[in-house]
């Protein structure tokens, strides 16, 4: 494989985490095998001569970060050392070079991250070994926070003025040997690859210039520093030659940097910088000297030194200033646009639309300036035939496009036009002009303007259709349709927009209307009303539906009932999005209409399923349990599955909490939901003759499977949501996967088993639980039981940081951010144990030990085992002040004494020596001390995970 892929493979193998006997993920061990693999990766980089251009191009940031940290480690730079505090002159050359290389990479990475990325960087597959290589915005933020230190390190390197050495394969082998086998060669020897002082200065100046230039976007004064570094780099390359450099520098980019710095920092007395066109243009734009600006563009039309993108950006800036009310700039915009257009013509590019717009009303002055630009943009004596043909074609097309023959004569009689076009070409052009307007001679009135030609019928129809699409005013829609049908009575205008959608159950009835105008009007009014309803524009929706209702009442009782049903759904949505949000009950009239809809028995009326769903959800949301359980007609329950589901939900909520005998309704609801979620396996022969296994839903209630969730996701009443959540959580837990069980309120009311476990689609159940709890938290983000469910879901899917976030949030919302005691039914032993496991798998072992105290019986075994871990990713001894269990503190004191960790032992002794922890104290004092430490610890955890 290529060298960079070898680096990836070596580091991937060296960074594989291990799993201990307790099935806990452990960090990679520091053994001989892994050290050799890391050394091999360093040797490959040494083979590439530590060329950052090559390494950055092919390695991701996390991999390169690990590689350079290994280089620092093998170069005897102690971990955690702040490079800015180290005196580079006192270090061995290879060590100083390693620090220099790391800080150069850090600066380059920050600069590179500020550039927009078009697509993923090609290269070998990058390793994926957990959080170590998860380079995200937080890690980039760390690099940016250390940027000031890296800049100081590189500035200090400019003062070294001595040669340095970078590790080679040979020096890396020497470092890996036993001390007695080095044969007198050390890091301070000249065994490595020599990098001269001039080359170091050149590289460092370039990298510093790049970071200063980037910082100049927010602090323009820093551009002076960037200018100094870039020009010094340029001088060093000119002095030593680019071929002598060990690392390459992009000289084109350097020239661009120098030019940009020259423009941004140029002053009135800086003659060398004022000589460049960029600086001159920058100065003209800044001072408002637009006459000189036009001159610069005119002169550049001959040399073509300015890039087309730069020319367009200047024109855009002028247009923006003109639009802000500076009318004097209109002429300048035209002149710059003409210069750009002639430049485009000579370079074979398409003429910009801006020129066409500005030339809609040509005048003598505009033609004069255009001819001047054309004349000064081409040197006829030295120009190629291709350039001459391009200019001639432009002038000829210009003549053909003009209607005022006086202006045409100005161009055709110009010296440039006569030189570029031969006599035959000029005669042919005149003939074309005569054919275009045979009755008009020179010096007569111009041709009729395009805008004076009357519009055709098709143009008028198109304009009216456009207005029809945009309008939401029923009266205006009617007027437009009357006009359109007067022009084309056979056309189906309801098909004008593919966004006009009407449910199929309605479409068949509407399209059966014989009168074309009435059909189009009803269809469009309903389609626009449904669209307005979907985007929550309820005011216009009501106007459109009311107009449609008035129209259909005259001829169709069936469509009249359809519109009444749609207006009922609209009123439900309007209330839920308005007064319902503040808890205001709906008017009795609306509740009566909802009941009336559910009880309606009018034959042959097309019904939308969503209306029944929303009506049931509406009654549940406003606690109409009495109606659903006692008053709803029996035939309705038997024929409408949504009503049956609503009745069972209402009855279950009504009896909560109740005696064991009252759980019959809960069992009925459970059976219905299990039936909905059930599938049956059938063998079916496919088209190819092979037998395939397909799944079919059981019962007529199974029809609801794709849409019953719509009813649930319209629910807003907390008890109803809690009940349905509890049911699905129990159904999720029925598989008896204890590790992934989810806790919920009222879970004991549901049956504990299912006769046919294989028939339940548990994948759909899991998805429903996740979506339901997410939806419930949008209704009330402070319901601690729902937060515990969300945390359990994250725990079951191994998202331990997110799980801790929600466990802590659940405790915070019911204890005034832990200022009160968290209720024991929230932080049960099961919740605490899951928090312990989350912290353990996140390698936060000190947090594990502290949480072991929260259990009803302190888990000393787990706490002691956690404290034995030395590779902890939390604050470690800073957490000792939160420990109140004397046994754990005593064990900590013994452990640090055994390891010889004097400072940490003193912290543990200080914690254990507090008088309030004296075991002779009254129980109330000990409880108060424990509660105070619990509060501080949980608040600290919340700040960490929120």
Coordinates of C-alpha atoms in Angstrom, one line a residue, residues 231-488:
X231 CA 7.7 39.5 2.0
X232 CA 10.4 38.0 4.2
X233 CA 9.5 34.5 2.8
X234 CA 9.7 36.0 -0.7
X235 CA 13.1 37.4 0.0
X236 CA 14.4 34.2 1.5
X237 CA 13.3 32.2 -1.5
X238 CA 14.9 34.8 -3.8
X239 CA 18.1 34.6 -1.8
X240 CA 18.4 30.8 -1.4
X241 CA 16.3 29.5 -4.3
X242 CA 13.3 27.3 -4.1
X243 CA 15.2 24.3 -5.2
X244 CA 17.3 24.3 -2.1
X245 CA 14.3 24.1 0.2
X246 CA 13.6 20.7 1.9
X247 CA 9.8 21.5 2.1
X248 CA 8.1 23.1 -0.9
X249 CA 6.2 26.4 -0.8
X250 CA 3.4 27.2 -3.3
X251 CA 5.0 30.3 -4.9
X252 CA 1.9 31.2 -6.8
X253 CA -0.1 31.3 -3.6
X254 CA 2.7 33.2 -1.9
X255 CA 2.6 35.8 -4.7
X256 CA -1.2 36.1 -4.2
X257 CA -0.8 36.6 -0.5
X258 CA 1.9 39.3 -1.1
X259 CA -0.4 41.1 -3.6
X260 CA -3.4 40.9 -1.3
X261 CA -1.4 42.2 1.7
X262 CA 0.0 45.0 -0.5
X263 CA -3.5 46.1 -1.4
X264 CA -4.9 45.8 2.2
X265 CA -2.0 47.6 3.8
X266 CA -1.0 50.1 1.1
X267 CA -0.6 53.8 2.1
X268 CA -0.5 56.9 0.0
X269 CA 3.3 57.1 0.2
X270 CA 3.8 53.4 -0.8
X271 CA 4.7 53.9 -4.4
X272 CA 5.5 50.3 -5.1
X273 CA 2.1 49.1 -4.0
X274 CA 0.2 52.0 -5.7
X275 CA 1.7 50.8 -9.0
X276 CA -0.4 47.6 -9.0
X277 CA -3.9 47.8 -10.5
X278 CA -5.4 46.0 -7.5
X279 CA -4.1 48.7 -5.1
X280 CA -5.3 51.4 -7.4
X281 CA -8.8 50.0 -7.7
X282 CA -8.9 49.5 -4.0
X283 CA -7.9 53.1 -3.4
X284 CA -10.5 54.4 -6.0
X285 CA -13.3 52.4 -4.5
X286 CA -12.4 53.6 -1.0
X287 CA -12.1 57.3 -2.0
X288 CA -14.9 57.4 -4.5
X289 CA -12.6 58.4 -7.4
X290 CA -14.6 56.6 -10.1
X291 CA -13.2 58.4 -13.1
X292 CA -9.8 56.9 -12.4
X293 CA -11.5 53.5 -11.8
X294 CA -12.9 53.6 -15.4
X295 CA -9.5 54.5 -16.7
X296 CA -7.9 51.5 -15.0
X297 CA -10.4 49.2 -16.4
X298 CA -10.0 50.7 -19.9
X299 CA -6.2 50.3 -19.8
X300 CA -6.6 46.7 -18.5
X301 CA -8.8 45.8 -21.5
X302 CA -5.6 45.8 -23.6
X303 CA -3.4 44.0 -21.1
X304 CA -6.1 41.7 -19.7
X305 CA -4.3 41.3 -16.3
X306 CA -7.3 41.5 -14.1
X307 CA -9.2 38.2 -13.6
X308 CA -12.8 38.1 -14.8
X309 CA -14.0 37.2 -11.3
X310 CA -12.4 40.3 -9.9
X311 CA -13.9 42.5 -12.6
X312 CA -17.4 41.1 -11.8
X313 CA -17.0 41.6 -8.1
X314 CA -16.1 45.3 -8.6
X315 CA -19.2 45.7 -10.8
X316 CA -21.4 44.0 -8.2
X317 CA -20.1 46.3 -5.5
X318 CA -20.9 49.3 -7.6
X319 CA -24.4 48.0 -8.3
X320 CA -25.0 47.5 -4.6
X321 CA -23.9 51.1 -3.9
X322 CA -26.1 52.4 -6.7
X323 CA -29.2 50.5 -5.3
X324 CA -28.7 52.2 -2.0
X325 CA -29.6 55.5 -3.5
X326 CA -26.4 56.8 -5.1
X327 CA -27.8 57.7 -8.6
X328 CA -24.5 59.2 -9.7
X329 CA -23.1 55.7 -9.9
X330 CA -25.5 54.6 -12.7
X331 CA -23.2 56.0 -15.4
X332 CA -20.1 54.5 -13.7
X333 CA -21.9 51.1 -13.6
X334 CA -22.6 51.3 -17.3
X335 CA -19.0 52.2 -18.2
X336 CA -17.5 49.4 -16.1
X337 CA -20.1 47.0 -17.5
X338 CA -19.1 48.0 -21.1
X339 CA -15.4 47.5 -20.3
X340 CA -16.2 44.0 -18.9
X341 CA -18.4 43.1 -21.9
X342 CA -15.7 44.0 -24.5
X343 CA -13.2 42.1 -22.4
X344 CA -15.6 39.1 -22.5
X345 CA -16.0 39.4 -26.2
X346 CA -12.3 39.4 -26.9
X347 CA -11.8 36.3 -24.6
X348 CA -14.7 34.4 -26.2
X349 CA -17.1 34.5 -23.2
X350 CA -20.9 35.0 -23.3
X351 CA -22.1 38.6 -23.0
X352 CA -23.5 39.2 -19.5
X353 CA -27.2 39.9 -19.1
X354 CA -26.3 43.1 -17.2
X355 CA -25.0 44.7 -20.4
X356 CA -28.3 43.8 -22.3
X357 CA -30.3 45.4 -19.5
X358 CA -28.2 48.6 -19.4
X359 CA -28.3 48.8 -23.2
X360 CA -32.2 48.6 -23.4
X361 CA -32.3 52.3 -24.0
X362 CA -29.2 53.2 -26.0
X363 CA -28.2 56.8 -26.5
X364 CA -25.6 58.7 -28.5
X365 CA -23.4 59.1 -25.4
X366 CA -23.5 55.3 -24.6
X367 CA -22.6 54.4 -28.2
X368 CA -19.7 56.9 -28.2
X369 CA -18.3 55.4 -25.0
X370 CA -18.8 51.8 -26.3
X371 CA -16.9 52.6 -29.5
X372 CA -14.1 54.3 -27.5
X373 CA -13.7 51.1 -25.4
X374 CA -13.7 48.9 -28.4
X375 CA -11.0 51.1 -30.1
X376 CA -8.8 51.1 -27.0
X377 CA -9.2 47.4 -26.3
X378 CA -7.7 46.1 -29.5
X379 CA -4.3 46.9 -31.2
X380 CA -5.3 46.5 -34.9
X381 CA -1.7 46.4 -36.1
X382 CA -0.6 43.5 -33.8
X383 CA -4.0 41.8 -33.1
X384 CA -4.6 38.3 -34.4
X385 CA -7.3 37.6 -37.0
X386 CA -9.3 35.7 -34.4
X387 CA -9.5 38.8 -32.2
X388 CA -10.4 41.0 -35.1
X389 CA -13.2 38.6 -36.2
X390 CA -14.6 38.5 -32.6
X391 CA -14.7 42.3 -32.4
X392 CA -16.2 42.6 -35.9
X393 CA -19.0 40.1 -35.0
X394 CA -19.8 42.0 -31.8
X395 CA -20.2 45.3 -33.7
X396 CA -22.2 43.7 -36.4
X397 CA -24.6 42.1 -34.0
X398 CA -24.8 45.4 -32.1
X399 CA -26.0 47.1 -35.3
X400 CA -28.6 44.4 -36.0
X401 CA -30.0 44.8 -32.5
X402 CA -30.4 48.6 -32.7
X403 CA -33.7 50.1 -33.9
X404 CA -32.6 53.7 -34.2
X405 CA -30.8 53.9 -37.5
X406 CA -29.1 57.1 -36.5
X407 CA -27.2 55.0 -33.8
X408 CA -26.6 52.3 -36.4
X409 CA -25.0 54.9 -38.7
X410 CA -22.7 56.1 -35.8
X411 CA -21.3 52.6 -35.5
X412 CA -21.1 51.8 -39.2
X413 CA -19.3 55.0 -40.0
X414 CA -16.7 54.6 -37.2
X415 CA -13.1 54.1 -38.2
X416 CA -12.8 50.8 -36.2
X417 CA -15.9 49.4 -37.9
X418 CA -14.6 50.3 -41.4
X419 CA -11.2 48.7 -40.7
X420 CA -12.7 45.5 -39.3
X421 CA -15.4 44.8 -41.9
X422 CA -14.7 44.5 -45.6
X423 CA -16.8 46.3 -48.2
X424 CA -18.8 43.1 -49.0
X425 CA -19.6 42.5 -45.3
X426 CA -20.7 46.1 -44.9
X427 CA -23.0 45.8 -47.9
X428 CA -24.5 42.5 -46.7
X429 CA -25.2 44.2 -43.3
X430 CA -27.0 47.1 -45.0
X431 CA -29.1 44.6 -47.0
X432 CA -30.0 42.8 -43.8
X433 CA -31.0 46.1 -42.2
X434 CA -33.2 47.0 -45.2
X435 CA -35.0 43.6 -45.1
X436 CA -35.7 44.1 -41.4
X437 CA -37.4 47.5 -42.1
X438 CA -37.9 48.0 -45.8
X439 CA -40.0 51.2 -45.7
X440 CA -37.6 53.1 -43.4
X441 CA -34.6 55.0 -44.7
X442 CA -31.9 56.7 -42.8
X443 CA -32.8 59.8 -40.7
X444 CA -36.5 58.7 -40.4
X445 CA -38.5 57.6 -37.4
X446 CA -37.4 54.4 -35.6
X447 CA -39.0 51.0 -35.7
X448 CA -42.0 50.4 -33.4
X449 CA -40.8 49.3 -30.0
X450 CA -41.3 45.7 -28.9
X451 CA -43.4 46.9 -26.0
X452 CA -45.9 48.6 -28.3
X453 CA -46.8 45.2 -30.0
X454 CA -50.2 44.0 -28.7
X455 CA -50.0 40.7 -26.7
X456 CA -51.3 37.5 -28.2
X457 CA -54.1 35.5 -26.6
X458 CA -51.6 32.8 -25.4
X459 CA -49.6 35.5 -23.6
X460 CA -52.7 36.8 -21.8
X461 CA -53.7 33.2 -20.8
X462 CA -50.2 32.6 -19.4
X463 CA -50.4 35.8 -17.4
X464 CA -53.8 35.0 -16.0
X465 CA -52.7 31.4 -15.1
X466 CA -49.8 32.9 -13.2
X467 CA -52.1 35.2 -11.2
X468 CA -54.4 32.2 -10.6
X469 CA -51.5 30.3 -9.0
X470 CA -50.5 33.2 -6.8
X471 CA -53.9 34.3 -5.6
X472 CA -55.6 33.2 -2.4
X473 CA -58.6 35.6 -2.7
X474 CA -61.7 33.5 -3.6
X475 CA -63.4 36.4 -5.4
X476 CA -60.2 37.1 -7.5
X477 CA -59.8 33.4 -8.3
X478 CA -63.4 33.3 -9.6
X479 CA -62.9 36.4 -11.8
X480 CA -59.7 34.9 -13.3
X481 CA -61.4 31.6 -14.1
X482 CA -64.3 33.5 -15.8
X483 CA -61.8 35.4 -18.0
X484 CA -59.8 32.2 -18.8
X485 CA -63.0 30.2 -19.7
X486 CA -64.0 33.2 -22.0
X487 CA -60.7 32.7 -23.9
X488 CA -60.5 28.9 -23.9

